Tab-separated table of C-alpha atoms in Angstrom:
chain	number	residue	atom	x	y	z
A	1	MET	CA	130.528	104.039	100.269
A	2	THR	CA	133.308	107.746	101.703
A	3	SER	CA	132.366	110.692	102.827
A	4	ILE	CA	134.063	114.023	102.940
A	5	ALA	CA	134.669	116.782	105.660
A	6	LEU	CA	132.772	119.887	104.796
A	7	ASN	CA	131.934	122.829	107.647
A	8	ALA	CA	127.944	123.221	109.465
A	9	SER	CA	125.101	121.718	109.662
A	10	CYS	CA	123.674	123.024	106.396
A	11	THR	CA	126.271	122.057	105.059
A	12	PRO	CA	125.940	119.693	101.709
A	13	LEU	CA	124.279	115.676	101.509
A	14	GLN	CA	125.615	114.606	98.278
A	15	VAL	CA	125.194	111.247	96.078
A	16	ARG	CA	127.671	110.606	92.943
A	17	ASP	CA	126.520	107.998	90.649
A	18	LEU	CA	125.124	106.147	93.571
A	19	THR	CA	123.727	102.913	93.001
A	20	VAL	CA	121.752	100.471	95.676
A	21	VAL	CA	120.327	97.195	96.105
A	22	TRP	CA	118.510	95.368	96.665
A	23	ARG	CA	118.295	91.922	97.255
A	24	GLY	CA	120.426	91.663	94.990
A	25	HIS	CA	118.856	94.061	92.498
A	26	PRO	CA	119.647	97.646	91.904
A	27	ALA	CA	117.232	99.367	93.509
A	28	VAL	CA	118.094	103.578	92.309
A	29	HIS	CA	120.088	103.736	88.947
A	30	HIS	CA	122.821	105.861	89.276
A	31	LEU	CA	121.227	108.188	90.999
A	32	SER	CA	123.608	111.763	91.465
A	33	GLY	CA	123.171	115.102	92.624
A	34	THR	CA	122.709	117.278	96.253
A	35	PHE	CA	120.012	117.640	98.656
A	36	ALA	CA	119.143	121.248	99.213
A	37	PRO	CA	120.435	122.582	102.938
A	38	GLY	CA	117.755	124.077	105.196
A	39	LYS	CA	115.560	122.252	103.193
A	40	ALA	CA	112.281	119.985	103.370
A	41	THR	CA	112.769	117.308	99.612
A	42	ALA	CA	110.229	115.380	98.840
A	43	ILE	CA	111.430	112.096	97.916
A	44	VAL	CA	108.131	110.945	95.478
A	45	GLY	CA	107.651	107.960	93.026
A	46	PRO	CA	105.531	105.375	91.878
A	47	ASN	CA	105.430	102.119	94.334
A	48	GLY	CA	108.270	100.290	94.349
A	49	ALA	CA	110.628	102.573	92.961
A	50	GLY	CA	112.924	102.441	94.903
A	51	LYS	CA	112.339	105.217	98.057
A	52	SER	CA	113.175	103.734	101.162
A	53	SER	CA	116.199	102.003	100.012
A	54	LEU	CA	117.382	105.425	99.147
A	55	LEU	CA	116.749	106.428	102.324
A	56	THR	CA	118.121	103.196	104.347
A	57	ALA	CA	121.034	104.367	102.830
A	58	LEU	CA	121.677	108.050	103.106
A	59	GLY	CA	121.202	107.406	106.519
A	60	GLY	CA	123.795	104.532	106.321
A	61	GLY	CA	120.875	100.638	106.519
A	62	ARG	CA	121.396	97.993	106.265
A	63	VAL	CA	121.241	97.940	101.900
A	64	ASP	CA	124.667	97.222	99.311
A	65	VAL	CA	125.260	100.710	97.998
A	66	SER	CA	127.951	101.485	95.092
A	67	GLY	CA	128.901	104.892	94.280
A	68	GLN	CA	129.123	107.516	96.843
A	69	ILE	CA	127.402	109.059	99.535
A	70	ARG	CA	129.268	112.652	100.373
A	71	ARG	CA	127.594	114.497	104.456
A	72	ASP	CA	130.505	116.183	107.325
A	73	PRO	CA	131.021	113.850	109.080
A	74	SER	CA	129.671	115.481	112.104
A	75	THR	CA	126.236	115.706	111.150
A	76	ARG	CA	123.657	114.458	113.553
A	77	VAL	CA	121.074	112.320	111.297
A	78	ALA	CA	117.094	111.029	113.223
A	79	TRP	CA	115.923	108.342	111.430
A	80	LEU	CA	112.221	107.450	111.553
A	81	PRO	CA	112.098	104.803	109.250
A	82	GLN	CA	108.068	103.266	107.820
A	83	ALA	CA	105.650	102.722	110.961
A	84	ALA	CA	105.327	98.792	109.885
A	85	GLU	CA	109.090	98.456	110.512
A	86	LEU	CA	108.900	98.711	114.423
A	87	ASP	CA	107.793	96.478	116.448
A	88	ARG	CA	104.630	97.735	119.077
A	89	SER	CA	104.464	95.169	121.662
A	90	PHE	CA	107.401	95.519	123.399
A	91	PRO	CA	106.256	96.924	126.964
A	92	LEU	CA	107.881	100.196	126.524
A	93	THR	CA	106.493	103.541	127.916
A	94	VAL	CA	105.953	106.398	126.354
A	95	GLU	CA	108.578	108.389	128.160
A	96	ASP	CA	111.115	105.167	127.873
A	97	LEU	CA	110.792	105.872	123.948
A	98	VAL	CA	110.736	109.253	123.672
A	99	SER	CA	113.610	109.334	125.354
A	100	MET	CA	115.792	107.211	123.387
A	101	GLY	CA	116.178	110.737	121.659
A	102	LEU	CA	118.606	111.676	124.228
A	103	TRP	CA	121.150	109.101	123.675
A	104	ARG	CA	123.970	111.111	122.334
A	105	ARG	CA	123.523	113.969	124.608
A	106	ILE	CA	123.589	111.099	127.809
A	107	GLY	CA	125.840	108.130	125.803
A	108	LEU	CA	124.249	104.017	126.634
A	109	TRP	CA	124.472	103.767	130.960
A	110	ARG	CA	123.831	107.013	132.055
A	111	GLY	CA	120.129	107.508	133.961
A	112	VAL	CA	117.681	109.983	133.843
A	113	GLY	CA	117.895	112.785	135.434
A	114	ALA	CA	115.585	115.100	135.631
A	115	ASP	CA	117.034	118.171	133.702
A	116	ASP	CA	116.139	115.461	130.464
A	117	ARG	CA	113.277	113.798	132.092
A	118	ALA	CA	111.769	117.835	131.715
A	119	ARG	CA	112.828	118.048	128.300
A	120	VAL	CA	111.315	114.644	127.480
A	121	ALA	CA	108.394	116.321	129.340
A	122	ASP	CA	108.301	119.172	126.415
A	123	ALA	CA	108.985	117.039	123.473
A	124	LEU	CA	106.024	115.140	124.194
A	125	ARG	CA	103.427	118.759	125.246
A	126	ALA	CA	105.486	119.605	121.444
A	127	VAL	CA	103.075	116.762	119.633
A	128	GLY	CA	100.332	116.460	121.615
A	129	LEU	CA	101.049	114.715	124.280
A	130	GLU	CA	100.927	115.854	126.717
A	131	GLY	CA	100.733	113.175	130.383
A	132	PHE	CA	100.847	110.288	127.985
A	133	GLY	CA	104.816	110.234	129.380
A	134	ALA	CA	103.616	106.428	131.693
A	135	ARG	CA	101.999	105.347	128.676
A	136	LEU	CA	102.645	101.671	127.327
A	137	VAL	CA	103.654	102.127	123.336
A	138	PRO	CA	101.413	99.722	122.583
A	139	GLU	CA	98.586	101.130	124.146
A	140	LEU	CA	98.735	103.208	122.243
A	141	SER	CA	96.326	104.110	118.633
A	142	ALA	CA	98.706	104.276	115.017
A	143	GLY	CA	98.835	108.745	115.394
A	144	GLN	CA	100.039	108.588	118.826
A	145	LEU	CA	102.424	106.622	118.420
A	146	GLN	CA	103.869	108.682	115.190
A	147	ARG	CA	103.880	111.767	117.367
A	148	ALA	CA	105.960	110.038	119.871
A	149	LEU	CA	108.465	109.193	117.674
A	150	PHE	CA	108.525	112.479	116.579
A	151	ALA	CA	108.526	113.055	120.057
A	152	ARG	CA	111.750	111.846	120.852
A	153	LEU	CA	113.766	113.793	116.974
A	154	LEU	CA	112.516	116.705	118.666
A	155	LEU	CA	115.183	115.845	121.109
A	156	GLN	CA	117.466	113.669	119.165
A	157	ASP	CA	118.556	117.872	117.820
A	158	ALA	CA	119.211	116.063	114.673
A	159	ASP	CA	120.724	118.549	111.919
A	160	LEU	CA	119.671	115.717	108.913
A	161	ILE	CA	116.513	114.594	109.573
A	162	LEU	CA	115.082	111.248	107.421
A	163	LEU	CA	111.755	110.742	107.694
A	164	ASP	CA	109.935	107.710	105.807
A	165	GLU	CA	105.983	107.180	105.349
A	166	PRO	CA	105.674	109.806	108.020
A	167	PHE	CA	102.094	110.531	107.678
A	168	ASN	CA	101.230	107.073	106.306
A	169	ALA	CA	97.713	105.839	108.087
A	170	ILE	CA	97.360	108.381	110.634
A	171	ASP	CA	94.960	110.676	110.875
A	172	ALA	CA	94.154	114.530	109.150
A	173	ARG	CA	95.076	116.213	112.883
A	174	THR	CA	97.917	114.608	114.003
A	175	THR	CA	99.077	114.856	110.676
A	176	ALA	CA	98.328	118.652	110.234
A	177	ASP	CA	100.240	119.186	113.487
A	178	LEU	CA	103.415	116.948	112.755
A	179	LEU	CA	103.325	119.162	109.209
A	180	GLN	CA	103.671	122.162	111.962
A	181	LEU	CA	106.751	120.557	113.242
A	182	LEU	CA	108.584	120.447	110.028
A	183	ALA	CA	107.500	124.337	109.601
A	184	ARG	CA	109.479	124.014	112.413
A	185	TRP	CA	112.278	122.394	110.962
A	186	ARG	CA	112.399	124.262	108.239
A	187	ALA	CA	112.745	127.211	109.811
A	188	GLU	CA	115.157	125.977	111.980
A	189	SER	CA	117.052	125.746	108.747
A	190	ARG	CA	118.090	121.692	109.481
A	191	THR	CA	117.674	119.576	106.749
A	192	VAL	CA	114.815	116.530	106.330
A	193	ILE	CA	114.138	114.226	103.512
A	194	ALA	CA	110.552	112.628	103.554
A	195	VAL	CA	109.088	110.062	101.296
A	196	LEU	CA	105.482	110.459	100.788
A	197	HIS	CA	102.718	110.019	97.896
A	198	ASP	CA	100.758	112.396	98.715
A	199	LEU	CA	101.373	115.537	96.439
A	200	GLU	CA	99.359	117.669	98.075
A	201	GLN	CA	101.165	117.204	101.140
A	202	VAL	CA	104.036	117.464	98.841
A	203	ARG	CA	103.468	121.061	96.620
A	204	ALA	CA	102.229	122.813	100.498
A	205	HIS	CA	105.444	122.355	102.051
A	206	PHE	CA	108.470	121.042	99.741
A	207	ASP	CA	110.827	123.062	99.252
A	208	GLU	CA	112.194	120.603	96.734
A	209	VAL	CA	111.528	117.590	95.003
A	210	LEU	CA	113.443	114.281	94.375
A	211	LEU	CA	111.591	111.784	91.460
A	212	LEU	CA	112.176	108.996	91.375
A	213	ALA	CA	111.180	105.389	88.612
A	214	ARG	CA	114.917	103.764	89.999
A	215	GLU	CA	116.507	106.327	88.444
A	216	PRO	CA	115.462	109.615	88.699
A	217	VAL	CA	113.604	111.152	86.527
A	218	ALA	CA	113.340	114.696	87.656
A	219	TRP	CA	115.197	116.342	90.943
A	220	GLY	CA	114.535	120.591	91.432
A	221	PRO	CA	112.199	123.013	93.011
A	222	THR	CA	108.357	121.637	93.612
A	223	ALA	CA	106.412	123.154	90.748
A	224	GLN	CA	109.043	122.122	88.638
A	225	VAL	CA	109.044	118.496	89.690
A	226	LEU	CA	105.794	118.075	89.607
A	227	GLN	CA	104.343	118.853	86.799
A	228	ALA	CA	102.752	116.279	84.216
A	229	GLU	CA	104.915	115.241	81.503
A	230	HIS	CA	107.134	114.279	85.149
A	231	LEU	CA	104.755	111.915	86.851
A	232	PHE	CA	103.593	110.835	83.705
A	233	ARG	CA	107.089	109.151	82.862
A	234	ALA	CA	107.505	107.739	85.542
A	235	ARG	CA	104.728	106.189	85.609
A	236	ARG	CA	105.711	104.635	82.128
A	237	MET	CA	108.791	103.840	83.410
A	238	ALA	CA	107.226	102.063	86.374
A	239	GLU	CA	105.616	99.626	83.957
A	240	ALA	CA	108.291	98.918	82.083
A	241	TRP	CA	110.432	97.360	85.398
A	242	ASP	CA	111.961	94.041	84.774
A	243	GLU	CA	111.943	93.021	88.877
A	244	HIS	CA	115.527	90.272	87.543
A	245	ALA	CA	117.664	93.547	86.123
A	246	PRO	CA	121.523	92.258	87.000
A	247	LEU	CA	123.635	95.185	88.300
A	248	CYS	CA	124.458	97.570	85.488
A	249	ARG	CA	127.230	100.113	84.307
A	250	GLN	CA	126.233	103.366	83.444
A	251	ALA	CA	127.656	104.134	80.037
A	252	ALA	CA	130.838	106.829	80.454
């Protein structure tokens, strides 16, 4: 994987002939394109389409890739994995969890000062968790935990925000509140890429869509991509998947 130097925070994130490998088999084949800078892009597709694997690769996670991912090396990246991947048993307070979003500012060894605690309190207030700082993470409901994780994202002050099924298995009110943060990020011209299943959410809140079925089916403005013909093609492609397919080479 290589990077090239671009300029500023609102620069393109580009992939070129990208193949992502999961457990020895390709999860995403030969993807090329540009995620619209300063816009919100949803990654959608059938279960097993490679959506989360692609997001992991974009965030620099531990997956094997070939091809290129290009972004400005100075881009600040925040990545929220699926809730199922988080260990909720560790006796961490909500304030401690949210404070982790300050690590770029305070480093690994500096303590959290009064100004930092004020930032944490502001972030908790923004997600509707005012007064929850002393609560232990294992005591939180699924919706409360997701609010706390969004508060941590706010403190990361990232240019590129990656969200893996951020509204899965949480209540409607929490979803609505967190979608307001998505609107805030869009207004601030941050680049947001999210894996989602709810197409009505996508239609209402996302500028662009990448429809995947292990390879790109369509990529572009939301209304153009979420057409019945594209969704039908993605379903048909999913029905034909070979779970033991070897790595392939794209024809010249």
